[in-house]
PDB file of C-alpha atoms in Angstrom:
ATOM      1  CA  MET A   1      -1.865   3.197 -34.804  1.00  0.00           C
ATOM      2  CA  PHE A   2      -1.922  -0.167 -36.506  1.00  0.00           C
ATOM      3  CA  ARG A   3      -4.647  -2.741 -36.470  1.00  0.00           C
ATOM      4  CA  MET A   4      -4.454  -6.485 -36.814  1.00  0.00           C
ATOM      5  CA  THR A   5      -8.163  -7.208 -36.651  1.00  0.00           C
ATOM      6  CA  THR A   6      -8.240  -9.926 -39.308  1.00  0.00           C
ATOM      7  CA  LEU A   7      -5.175 -11.642 -37.894  1.00  0.00           C
ATOM      8  CA  ALA A   8      -6.453 -11.212 -34.338  1.00  0.00           C
ATOM      9  CA  ARG A   9      -9.848 -12.707 -35.194  1.00  0.00           C
ATOM     10  CA  ALA A  10      -8.218 -15.643 -36.964  1.00  0.00           C
ATOM     11  CA  ALA A  11      -5.892 -16.174 -34.014  1.00  0.00           C
ATOM     12  CA  ALA A  12      -8.775 -16.041 -31.547  1.00  0.00           C
ATOM     13  CA  ILE A  13     -10.703 -18.659 -33.537  1.00  0.00           C
ATOM     14  CA  ALA A  14      -7.605 -20.873 -33.765  1.00  0.00           C
ATOM     15  CA  VAL A  15      -6.857 -20.492 -30.072  1.00  0.00           C
ATOM     16  CA  VAL A  16     -10.408 -21.418 -29.099  1.00  0.00           C
ATOM     17  CA  ALA A  17     -10.201 -24.473 -31.343  1.00  0.00           C
ATOM     18  CA  LEU A  18      -6.859 -25.553 -29.836  1.00  0.00           C
ATOM     19  CA  THR A  19      -7.529 -25.093 -26.124  1.00  0.00           C
ATOM     20  CA  GLY A  20      -8.869 -27.625 -23.720  1.00  0.00           C
ATOM     21  CA  THR A  21     -10.292 -27.247 -20.253  1.00  0.00           C
ATOM     22  CA  VAL A  22      -7.973 -27.522 -17.279  1.00  0.00           C
ATOM     23  CA  ALA A  23      -9.519 -28.801 -14.058  1.00  0.00           C
ATOM     24  CA  PHE A  24      -9.116 -26.295 -11.245  1.00  0.00           C
ATOM     25  CA  GLU A  25     -10.629 -25.592  -7.913  1.00  0.00           C
ATOM     26  CA  ALA A  26     -10.596 -21.864  -7.472  1.00  0.00           C
ATOM     27  CA  PRO A  27      -9.549 -20.693  -4.055  1.00  0.00           C
ATOM     28  CA  ALA A  28     -12.273 -18.924  -2.113  1.00  0.00           C
ATOM     29  CA  SER A  29     -10.497 -15.602  -2.719  1.00  0.00           C
ATOM     30  CA  ALA A  30     -10.421 -16.000  -6.535  1.00  0.00           C
ATOM     31  CA  LYS A  31     -12.907 -13.674  -8.178  1.00  0.00           C
ATOM     32  CA  THR A  32     -14.078 -13.283 -11.734  1.00  0.00           C
ATOM     33  CA  VAL A  33     -12.538 -10.048 -13.017  1.00  0.00           C
ATOM     34  CA  MET A  34     -13.661  -8.059 -16.066  1.00  0.00           C
ATOM     35  CA  VAL A  35     -10.872  -7.409 -18.594  1.00  0.00           C
ATOM     36  CA  GLY A  36     -11.485  -5.946 -22.024  1.00  0.00           C
ATOM     37  CA  GLY A  37     -15.237  -6.153 -21.526  1.00  0.00           C
ATOM     38  CA  ALA A  38     -15.185  -9.887 -20.803  1.00  0.00           C
ATOM     39  CA  PRO A  39     -15.237 -11.897 -17.598  1.00  0.00           C
ATOM     40  CA  MET A  40     -11.975 -13.688 -16.768  1.00  0.00           C
ATOM     41  CA  TYR A  41     -13.007 -16.850 -14.960  1.00  0.00           C
ATOM     42  CA  PRO A  42     -10.606 -18.345 -12.379  1.00  0.00           C
ATOM     43  CA  SER A  43     -11.714 -21.797 -13.569  1.00  0.00           C
ATOM     44  CA  LYS A  44     -10.386 -21.193 -17.116  1.00  0.00           C
ATOM     45  CA  ASN A  45      -6.786 -21.130 -18.272  1.00  0.00           C
ATOM     46  CA  ILE A  46      -4.809 -18.126 -19.512  1.00  0.00           C
ATOM     47  CA  ILE A  47      -5.609 -18.690 -23.193  1.00  0.00           C
ATOM     48  CA  GLU A  48      -9.294 -19.524 -22.642  1.00  0.00           C
ATOM     49  CA  ASN A  49      -9.717 -16.179 -20.876  1.00  0.00           C
ATOM     50  CA  ALA A  50      -7.406 -14.044 -23.024  1.00  0.00           C
ATOM     51  CA  VAL A  51      -9.241 -14.837 -26.274  1.00  0.00           C
ATOM     52  CA  ASN A  52     -12.335 -13.104 -24.877  1.00  0.00           C
ATOM     53  CA  SER A  53     -10.673  -9.810 -23.930  1.00  0.00           C
ATOM     54  CA  LYS A  54     -11.216  -7.099 -26.540  1.00  0.00           C
ATOM     55  CA  ASP A  55      -8.158  -5.351 -25.058  1.00  0.00           C
ATOM     56  CA  HIS A  56      -5.825  -8.270 -25.814  1.00  0.00           C
ATOM     57  CA  THR A  57      -6.485  -9.259 -29.442  1.00  0.00           C
ATOM     58  CA  THR A  58      -2.954  -8.255 -30.487  1.00  0.00           C
ATOM     59  CA  LEU A  59      -1.418 -10.282 -27.652  1.00  0.00           C
ATOM     60  CA  VAL A  60      -3.500 -13.338 -28.567  1.00  0.00           C
ATOM     61  CA  ALA A  61      -2.445 -13.027 -32.230  1.00  0.00           C
ATOM     62  CA  ALA A  62       1.201 -12.757 -31.169  1.00  0.00           C
ATOM     63  CA  VAL A  63       0.936 -15.780 -28.852  1.00  0.00           C
ATOM     64  CA  LYS A  64      -0.490 -17.829 -31.725  1.00  0.00           C
ATOM     65  CA  ALA A  65       2.197 -16.629 -34.163  1.00  0.00           C
ATOM     66  CA  ALA A  66       4.896 -17.584 -31.642  1.00  0.00           C
ATOM     67  CA  GLY A  67       3.398 -21.060 -31.154  1.00  0.00           C
ATOM     68  CA  LEU A  68       2.837 -20.530 -27.412  1.00  0.00           C
ATOM     69  CA  VAL A  69      -0.863 -21.464 -27.266  1.00  0.00           C
ATOM     70  CA  ASP A  70      -0.281 -25.004 -25.988  1.00  0.00           C
ATOM     71  CA  THR A  71       2.265 -23.830 -23.424  1.00  0.00           C
ATOM     72  CA  LEU A  72       0.020 -21.116 -21.964  1.00  0.00           C
ATOM     73  CA  SER A  73      -2.925 -23.533 -22.001  1.00  0.00           C
ATOM     74  CA  GLY A  74      -0.863 -26.064 -20.060  1.00  0.00           C
ATOM     75  CA  PRO A  75      -0.785 -26.656 -16.316  1.00  0.00           C
ATOM     76  CA  GLY A  76       1.775 -23.963 -15.457  1.00  0.00           C
ATOM     77  CA  PRO A  77       1.501 -22.170 -13.217  1.00  0.00           C
ATOM     78  CA  PHE A  78       2.512 -18.994 -15.039  1.00  0.00           C
ATOM     79  CA  THR A  79       2.424 -15.315 -14.179  1.00  0.00           C
ATOM     80  CA  VAL A  80       1.731 -13.335 -17.344  1.00  0.00           C
ATOM     81  CA  PHE A  81       2.153  -9.586 -17.679  1.00  0.00           C
ATOM     82  CA  ALA A  82      -0.362  -8.988 -20.480  1.00  0.00           C
ATOM     83  CA  PRO A  83       0.105  -5.837 -22.586  1.00  0.00           C
ATOM     84  CA  THR A  84      -3.103  -4.343 -23.953  1.00  0.00           C
ATOM     85  CA  ASN A  85      -3.708  -3.465 -27.601  1.00  0.00           C
ATOM     86  CA  GLU A  86      -2.934   0.162 -26.643  1.00  0.00           C
ATOM     87  CA  ALA A  87       0.419  -0.979 -25.248  1.00  0.00           C
ATOM     88  CA  PHE A  88       1.278  -2.667 -28.547  1.00  0.00           C
ATOM     89  CA  ALA A  89       0.149   0.469 -30.392  1.00  0.00           C
ATOM     90  CA  LYS A  90       2.895   2.439 -28.594  1.00  0.00           C
ATOM     91  CA  LEU A  91       5.530   0.443 -30.500  1.00  0.00           C
ATOM     92  CA  PRO A  92       6.837   1.980 -33.741  1.00  0.00           C
ATOM     93  CA  ALA A  93       4.441   1.569 -36.670  1.00  0.00           C
ATOM     94  CA  GLY A  94       4.731  -1.838 -38.334  1.00  0.00           C
ATOM     95  CA  THR A  95       6.564  -3.501 -35.420  1.00  0.00           C
ATOM     96  CA  VAL A  96       3.833  -6.004 -34.576  1.00  0.00           C
ATOM     97  CA  ASP A  97       3.163  -6.839 -38.240  1.00  0.00           C
ATOM     98  CA  THR A  98       6.890  -7.543 -38.634  1.00  0.00           C
ATOM     99  CA  LEU A  99       7.147  -9.601 -35.429  1.00  0.00           C
ATOM    100  CA  VAL A 100       4.283 -11.957 -36.333  1.00  0.00           C
ATOM    101  CA  MET A 101       5.964 -12.927 -39.618  1.00  0.00           C
ATOM    102  CA  PRO A 102       7.199 -16.555 -39.518  1.00  0.00           C
ATOM    103  CA  ALA A 103      10.794 -15.402 -40.135  1.00  0.00           C
ATOM    104  CA  ASN A 104      10.697 -13.455 -36.828  1.00  0.00           C
ATOM    105  CA  LYS A 105       9.197 -16.196 -34.642  1.00  0.00           C
ATOM    106  CA  LYS A 106      12.339 -16.499 -32.480  1.00  0.00           C
ATOM    107  CA  MET A 107      12.372 -12.751 -31.684  1.00  0.00           C
ATOM    108  CA  LEU A 108       8.609 -12.709 -31.020  1.00  0.00           C
ATOM    109  CA  THR A 109       8.918 -15.715 -28.716  1.00  0.00           C
ATOM    110  CA  SER A 110      11.732 -13.991 -26.810  1.00  0.00           C
ATOM    111  CA  ILE A 111       9.604 -10.868 -26.314  1.00  0.00           C
ATOM    112  CA  LEU A 112       6.510 -12.814 -25.235  1.00  0.00           C
ATOM    113  CA  THR A 113       8.371 -15.097 -22.819  1.00  0.00           C
ATOM    114  CA  TYR A 114       9.922 -11.942 -21.306  1.00  0.00           C
ATOM    115  CA  HIS A 115       6.356 -11.205 -20.131  1.00  0.00           C
ATOM    116  CA  VAL A 116       6.092 -14.527 -18.237  1.00  0.00           C
ATOM    117  CA  ILE A 117       7.421 -15.537 -14.824  1.00  0.00           C
ATOM    118  CA  PRO A 118       7.274 -19.172 -13.726  1.00  0.00           C
ATOM    119  CA  GLY A 119       4.827 -19.754 -10.880  1.00  0.00           C
ATOM    120  CA  ARG A 120       1.790 -17.894  -9.588  1.00  0.00           C
ATOM    121  CA  VAL A 121       3.080 -14.485  -8.438  1.00  0.00           C
ATOM    122  CA  THR A 122       0.413 -12.128  -7.101  1.00  0.00           C
ATOM    123  CA  ALA A 123       0.668  -8.369  -6.620  1.00  0.00           C
ATOM    124  CA  ALA A 124       0.937  -9.041  -2.871  1.00  0.00           C
ATOM    125  CA  ASP A 125       3.913 -11.340  -3.526  1.00  0.00           C
ATOM    126  CA  ILE A 126       5.634  -8.636  -5.592  1.00  0.00           C
ATOM    127  CA  MET A 127       4.932  -6.000  -2.944  1.00  0.00           C
ATOM    128  CA  ALA A 128       6.262  -8.235  -0.144  1.00  0.00           C
ATOM    129  CA  ALA A 129       9.444  -9.004  -2.100  1.00  0.00           C
ATOM    130  CA  ALA A 130       9.944  -5.306  -2.875  1.00  0.00           C
ATOM    131  CA  LYS A 131       9.397  -4.345   0.766  1.00  0.00           C
ATOM    132  CA  LYS A 132      12.209  -6.706   1.800  1.00  0.00           C
ATOM    133  CA  MET A 133      14.520  -5.139  -0.800  1.00  0.00           C
ATOM    134  CA  GLY A 134      13.847  -1.440  -0.121  1.00  0.00           C
ATOM    135  CA  GLY A 135      11.073  -0.897  -2.668  1.00  0.00           C
ATOM    136  CA  LYS A 136      12.394  -2.955  -5.597  1.00  0.00           C
ATOM    137  CA  ALA A 137      12.169  -6.634  -6.483  1.00  0.00           C
ATOM    138  CA  GLU A 138      13.551  -8.660  -9.362  1.00  0.00           C
ATOM    139  CA  TYR A 139      12.087 -11.741 -11.001  1.00  0.00           C
ATOM    140  CA  LYS A 140      13.652 -13.926 -13.662  1.00  0.00           C
ATOM    141  CA  THR A 141      11.414 -14.402 -16.708  1.00  0.00           C
ATOM    142  CA  VAL A 142      10.857 -17.547 -18.760  1.00  0.00           C
ATOM    143  CA  ASN A 143      13.226 -16.177 -21.434  1.00  0.00           C
ATOM    144  CA  GLY A 144      16.011 -16.007 -18.830  1.00  0.00           C
ATOM    145  CA  GLU A 145      16.246 -12.238 -18.414  1.00  0.00           C
ATOM    146  CA  THR A 146      15.188 -10.235 -15.383  1.00  0.00           C
ATOM    147  CA  LEU A 147      12.386  -7.725 -14.791  1.00  0.00           C
ATOM    148  CA  THR A 148      12.612  -5.130 -12.028  1.00  0.00           C
ATOM    149  CA  PHE A 149       9.499  -4.219 -10.044  1.00  0.00           C
ATOM    150  CA  MET A 150       9.250  -0.913  -8.202  1.00  0.00           C
ATOM    151  CA  VAL A 151       6.520  -0.478  -5.613  1.00  0.00           C
ATOM    152  CA  LYS A 152       5.191   2.850  -4.427  1.00  0.00           C
ATOM    153  CA  GLY A 153       2.118   2.631  -2.232  1.00  0.00           C
ATOM    154  CA  LYS A 154      -0.222   0.226  -4.010  1.00  0.00           C
ATOM    155  CA  SER A 155       1.238   0.963  -7.451  1.00  0.00           C
ATOM    156  CA  ILE A 156       3.572  -1.499  -9.179  1.00  0.00           C
ATOM    157  CA  THR A 157       5.818  -0.373 -12.021  1.00  0.00           C
ATOM    158  CA  ILE A 158       7.848  -2.842 -14.076  1.00  0.00           C
ATOM    159  CA  VAL A 159      11.157  -1.763 -15.600  1.00  0.00           C
ATOM    160  CA  ASP A 160      12.450  -3.767 -18.557  1.00  0.00           C
ATOM    161  CA  ALA A 161      16.044  -4.292 -19.748  1.00  0.00           C
ATOM    162  CA  LYS A 162      15.816  -1.181 -21.947  1.00  0.00           C
ATOM    163  CA  GLY A 163      14.699   0.994 -19.019  1.00  0.00           C
ATOM    164  CA  ASP A 164      11.118   1.355 -20.283  1.00  0.00           C
ATOM    165  CA  LYS A 165       8.391   1.278 -17.654  1.00  0.00           C
ATOM    166  CA  ALA A 166       5.000  -0.440 -17.572  1.00  0.00           C
ATOM    167  CA  LYS A 167       2.348  -0.090 -14.895  1.00  0.00           C
ATOM    168  CA  ILE A 168       0.198  -2.955 -13.722  1.00  0.00           C
ATOM    169  CA  THR A 169      -3.276  -1.573 -14.440  1.00  0.00           C
ATOM    170  CA  ILE A 170      -5.313  -4.645 -13.456  1.00  0.00           C
ATOM    171  CA  PRO A 171      -3.585  -6.959 -10.960  1.00  0.00           C
ATOM    172  CA  ASN A 172      -4.380 -10.498  -9.879  1.00  0.00           C
ATOM    173  CA  VAL A 173      -6.602 -11.827 -12.663  1.00  0.00           C
ATOM    174  CA  MET A 174      -6.540 -15.403 -11.396  1.00  0.00           C
ATOM    175  CA  GLN A 175      -6.495 -18.281 -13.893  1.00  0.00           C
ATOM    176  CA  SER A 176      -6.649 -22.046 -13.502  1.00  0.00           C
ATOM    177  CA  ASN A 177      -2.984 -22.217 -14.527  1.00  0.00           C
ATOM    178  CA  GLY A 178      -1.617 -18.999 -13.067  1.00  0.00           C
ATOM    179  CA  VAL A 179      -2.330 -15.298 -12.885  1.00  0.00           C
ATOM    180  CA  ILE A 180      -2.481 -12.412 -15.334  1.00  0.00           C
ATOM    181  CA  HIS A 181      -1.511  -8.831 -14.541  1.00  0.00           C
ATOM    182  CA  VAL A 182      -2.650  -6.392 -17.240  1.00  0.00           C
ATOM    183  CA  ILE A 183       0.044  -3.855 -18.171  1.00  0.00           C
ATOM    184  CA  ASN A 184       0.084  -0.657 -20.242  1.00  0.00           C
ATOM    185  CA  THR A 185       3.430  -1.013 -22.069  1.00  0.00           C
ATOM    186  CA  VAL A 186       5.151  -3.831 -23.964  1.00  0.00           C
ATOM    187  CA  LEU A 187       8.298  -4.987 -22.141  1.00  0.00           C
ATOM    188  CA  LEU A 188      11.426  -5.490 -24.242  1.00  0.00           C
ATOM    189  CA  PRO A 189      14.329  -7.771 -23.369  1.00  0.00           C
ATOM    190  CA  GLY A 190      17.936  -6.572 -23.636  1.00  0.00           C
TER     191      GLY A 190
END
């Protein structure tokens, strides 16, 4: 298992310094959800919330290295499938350290934008789309490739272009500029 604590801390500090507040009126159904030991407030944007999650320090560092802080702080809306630190730890040793190098920014950006769907797509939306299509739904990501969602009961599994599977472990973490679904595996484009 690899650790990026120094880089993650530096990224978190930089992200906090770069983000602004986005005005948002949370719908009555939006609740504050705990992720990584921190409250995720529906009135804050994706970056403002993500920097507080102890489970997402690697993701925050990667977002900073890819130069996506301003985008994910913007109005959106975005649906982000947020891999945990444990999800990143499943990658081969040294992968994350290599990806955050400036020379690999294009590849890192491609991977991160593969975790983002335009719009605010809730778990209920995914389930409804899958129901119409016999248990599977597809959504085009910001990087242009497609993710496949398989629904069984109340469980949603995402299949990436390589055939790897991620489960949504915490759905519907509402943000002022979208929604986050926490996942347990990093998704890789084709």
